[in-house]
Amino acid sequence: MGSCGTVGSVRARYLVFFQYLGTDFNGVAAVRGNHRAVGVQNFLEVSCFLSGTMGREAAYSPNQSRPAPTPACTLSLQEAAKRLNSVEPIRFTISSRTDAGVHALSNAAHLDICRRSDLPSYSPEVVTQALNTHLKHRDIRVLKAFRVPNDFHARHAATSRTYLYRLATGCSWPDQLPVFEQNVCWALQTKCLDVAAMQEAAQHLIGTHDFSAFQSAGSPTTNPVRTLRRVSVSSGPASPFALPQESRKLQFWTLEFESQSFLYRQVRRMTAVLVAVGQGTLTPTQVKAILESQDPLGKYQTRVAPARGLFLKSVLYDDFGPTS
């Protein structure tokens, strides 16, 4: 327990795991000000502003009646904040920033909830249910919440992050992909990939390196050195959305990358280079040369795989996880 800035109140910190389909979002981070584009964080915070669970002093019961939801499209953050009868506003500190169009099977964030000192803190189960009840976007779901120490930081305490990228081959044209797959994978206009060559190239990326060659402009970090623990290239499961006659032509592939942290767009740029190897445009040896060049503006490393195929698969901590 810790004190809030407001006298007579107590702060409780929670770690929350959540997932989202990134198609309609301008990334996960909140977009402040009057903008049409919004981030996942905007909706998470609005759910807190609207939540009677977070804002009312009375204890929350999962069986109590809930107020009728207000359409999110009619509420700005400022308007929603006026409805919050809470000691202090609730903000989410996101563990892993994802770009516009990128999805998450499991991202994480911490948040503080301040209550009057004579009221008990909410249980993690109540926080989870409250957020899901008041979320105003069907493409976001809270998976689980944990009570954590008040000095816990969702970004700094993460020990591992894994990204997954989905590819599809066998499409002469992108619109030949089933409509249910078009926003969640990259359709390559090729019949097959040289997976063995991709796996060989991936070995050059594993380990501790200066990944400047795979860093897009705009990265806030000043240290481009990262340790890539694992890269895998494998055949993915068949799509349940493809018709039988389509399944004979379509093949899905999965790339996975694990590290404690990544540079801005590093995964999408590494994916683009590995795909070029799979298509025969590059050789595994050239990938090693690209890495060692530390040049982000070279001929091949400026390619960026589309956001739609990328998923943040997991964010791991020593003591907490969405399946714990």
XYZ file of C-alpha atoms in Angstrom, residues 108-315:
208
model
C 0.805 -5.602 -20.255
C 0.495 -2.370 -18.313
C 0.417 -1.170 -14.736
C -2.078 1.246 -13.263
C -2.701 2.847 -9.890
C -6.106 3.000 -8.225
C -6.441 5.448 -5.346
C -9.216 4.975 -2.797
C -10.114 6.582 0.497
C -7.972 5.175 3.281
C -11.017 3.698 5.050
C -11.983 1.629 1.986
C -10.380 -1.680 0.999
C -8.443 -2.079 -2.225
C -10.123 -3.878 -5.093
C -9.213 -7.481 -5.756
C -7.470 -8.261 -9.071
C -10.554 -10.222 -10.149
C -12.766 -7.183 -9.643
C -10.347 -4.961 -11.570
C -10.372 -7.425 -14.479
C -14.146 -7.673 -14.546
C -14.638 -3.930 -14.195
C -12.335 -3.107 -17.079
C -13.975 -5.647 -19.368
C -17.452 -4.488 -18.363
C -16.783 -0.875 -19.237
C -14.440 -1.234 -22.192
C -15.973 0.558 -25.152
C -14.267 -1.307 -27.958
C -14.980 -4.905 -28.880
C -11.432 -5.437 -30.151
C -9.845 -5.093 -26.695
C -10.061 -7.634 -23.871
C -8.435 -7.667 -20.442
C -7.036 -11.122 -19.676
C -5.955 -10.918 -16.065
C -4.840 -8.540 -13.323
C -2.343 -8.939 -10.475
C -1.691 -6.835 -7.403
C 1.952 -5.710 -7.500
C 4.257 -3.594 -5.298
C 3.858 0.140 -5.691
C 7.366 0.468 -7.162
C 6.682 -2.156 -9.855
C 7.065 -0.882 -13.432
C 5.448 -2.798 -16.290
C 8.044 -1.775 -18.858
C 11.250 -1.988 -16.825
C 10.397 -5.219 -14.971
C 9.663 -7.274 -18.108
C 12.194 -10.069 -18.555
C 11.152 -11.201 -22.052
C 9.042 -10.100 -24.982
C 8.069 -12.343 -27.886
C 6.708 -11.146 -31.218
C 5.040 -13.384 -33.775
C 4.746 -12.608 -37.490
C 2.331 -14.464 -39.797
C 2.988 -14.954 -43.529
C 0.907 -16.548 -46.261
C 2.136 -17.930 -49.587
C 0.168 -19.186 -52.566
C -1.698 -15.959 -53.319
C -1.238 -14.584 -56.823
C -2.936 -11.429 -55.547
C -3.452 -10.215 -51.957
C -7.239 -10.201 -52.382
C -7.164 -13.980 -52.882
C -6.548 -14.338 -49.168
C -9.709 -15.115 -47.134
C -11.236 -11.878 -45.881
C -10.844 -13.066 -42.280
C -7.071 -13.309 -42.746
C -6.409 -10.095 -44.647
C -5.771 -7.920 -41.575
C -3.791 -10.503 -39.616
C -1.099 -11.762 -42.005
C 1.132 -10.685 -44.886
C 0.128 -12.339 -48.174
C 3.222 -12.895 -50.288
C 2.846 -13.167 -54.048
C 4.970 -16.283 -54.217
C 4.180 -19.981 -54.164
C 6.793 -21.033 -51.623
C 9.624 -19.894 -49.365
C 13.128 -21.271 -48.882
C 12.605 -21.867 -45.169
C 15.994 -23.532 -44.700
C 17.739 -20.410 -46.012
C 15.579 -18.216 -43.746
C 16.520 -20.339 -40.734
C 20.198 -20.089 -41.659
C 19.922 -16.310 -41.992
C 18.119 -16.070 -38.658
C 21.106 -17.626 -36.907
C 23.172 -14.555 -37.796
C 20.702 -12.373 -35.877
C 20.702 -14.379 -32.647
C 22.890 -13.054 -29.838
C 23.994 -9.614 -28.661
C 24.524 -7.190 -31.532
C 24.279 -3.570 -32.532
C 20.963 -3.697 -34.430
C 21.227 -0.192 -35.904
C 20.715 -1.658 -39.389
C 17.233 -2.800 -38.353
C 16.181 0.332 -36.504
C 13.764 2.765 -38.113
C 14.210 6.503 -37.802
C 12.332 7.966 -34.860
C 13.499 5.459 -32.278
C 13.731 7.104 -28.832
C 16.602 4.873 -27.708
C 20.232 5.938 -27.821
C 21.617 2.408 -27.404
C 20.994 0.119 -30.409
C 22.525 -2.957 -28.749
C 20.028 -5.733 -28.075
C 20.231 -9.443 -27.287
C 18.033 -11.526 -29.549
C 17.503 -14.784 -27.688
C 15.528 -16.713 -30.251
C 14.375 -16.522 -33.866
C 12.270 -19.302 -35.361
C 10.815 -19.827 -38.831
C 8.246 -22.581 -39.110
C 5.176 -23.747 -40.964
C 2.050 -22.344 -39.373
C -1.315 -24.047 -38.946
C -3.739 -24.021 -41.858
C -6.332 -21.288 -41.767
C -9.762 -22.444 -40.554
C -11.246 -19.664 -42.696
C -9.995 -20.925 -46.066
C -12.294 -22.925 -48.316
C -11.110 -26.454 -49.178
C -10.087 -25.480 -52.708
C -8.104 -22.533 -51.274
C -6.389 -24.597 -48.589
C -4.633 -26.646 -51.240
C -2.855 -23.514 -52.489
C -2.386 -21.470 -49.328
C 0.444 -22.087 -46.888
C 0.898 -20.146 -43.670
C 4.227 -19.484 -41.963
C 5.164 -18.165 -38.543
C 8.233 -16.179 -37.509
C 8.939 -15.632 -33.801
C 11.443 -13.269 -32.190
C 12.295 -13.196 -28.475
C 14.308 -10.554 -26.630
C 14.046 -8.535 -23.458
C 13.428 -5.473 -25.607
C 13.417 -4.403 -29.256
C 14.249 -1.280 -31.223
C 11.623 0.728 -33.084
C 10.271 -1.462 -35.914
C 13.161 -3.886 -35.477
C 10.952 -6.963 -35.791
C 9.204 -5.755 -38.941
C 12.516 -4.883 -40.601
C 14.099 -8.213 -39.666
C 10.997 -9.961 -40.999
C 11.254 -8.129 -44.331
C 14.910 -9.169 -44.718
C 14.187 -12.807 -43.815
C 11.315 -12.862 -46.326
C 13.717 -11.547 -48.974
C 15.978 -14.513 -48.160
C 13.025 -16.878 -48.437
C 12.184 -15.461 -51.851
C 15.788 -15.711 -53.069
C 16.440 -11.962 -53.223
C 19.035 -12.116 -50.458
C 21.385 -14.810 -49.182
C 21.980 -15.677 -45.519
C 25.500 -14.310 -45.810
C 24.133 -10.960 -46.977
C 21.954 -10.797 -43.851
C 25.103 -11.075 -41.732
C 26.678 -8.282 -43.777
C 23.589 -6.101 -43.324
C 23.709 -6.600 -39.547
C 27.414 -5.803 -39.372
C 27.005 -2.688 -41.540
C 24.981 -0.960 -38.763
C 23.493 1.109 -41.585
C 19.708 1.610 -41.338
C 19.581 3.233 -44.787
C 21.067 0.425 -46.844
C 19.432 -0.946 -49.989
C 17.649 -3.862 -48.328
C 17.233 -2.930 -44.677
C 14.894 -0.022 -45.369
C 12.162 -2.539 -46.188
C 9.510 -2.862 -43.489
C 7.029 -5.744 -43.283
C 3.376 -4.611 -43.062
C 2.047 -4.023 -39.553
C -0.978 -6.272 -40.073
C 1.005 -9.513 -39.801
C 2.684 -8.667 -36.494
C 1.497 -9.781 -33.051
C 2.988 -9.107 -29.654
C 2.684 -12.675 -28.399
C 3.771 -12.320 -24.782
C 5.381 -10.113 -22.151
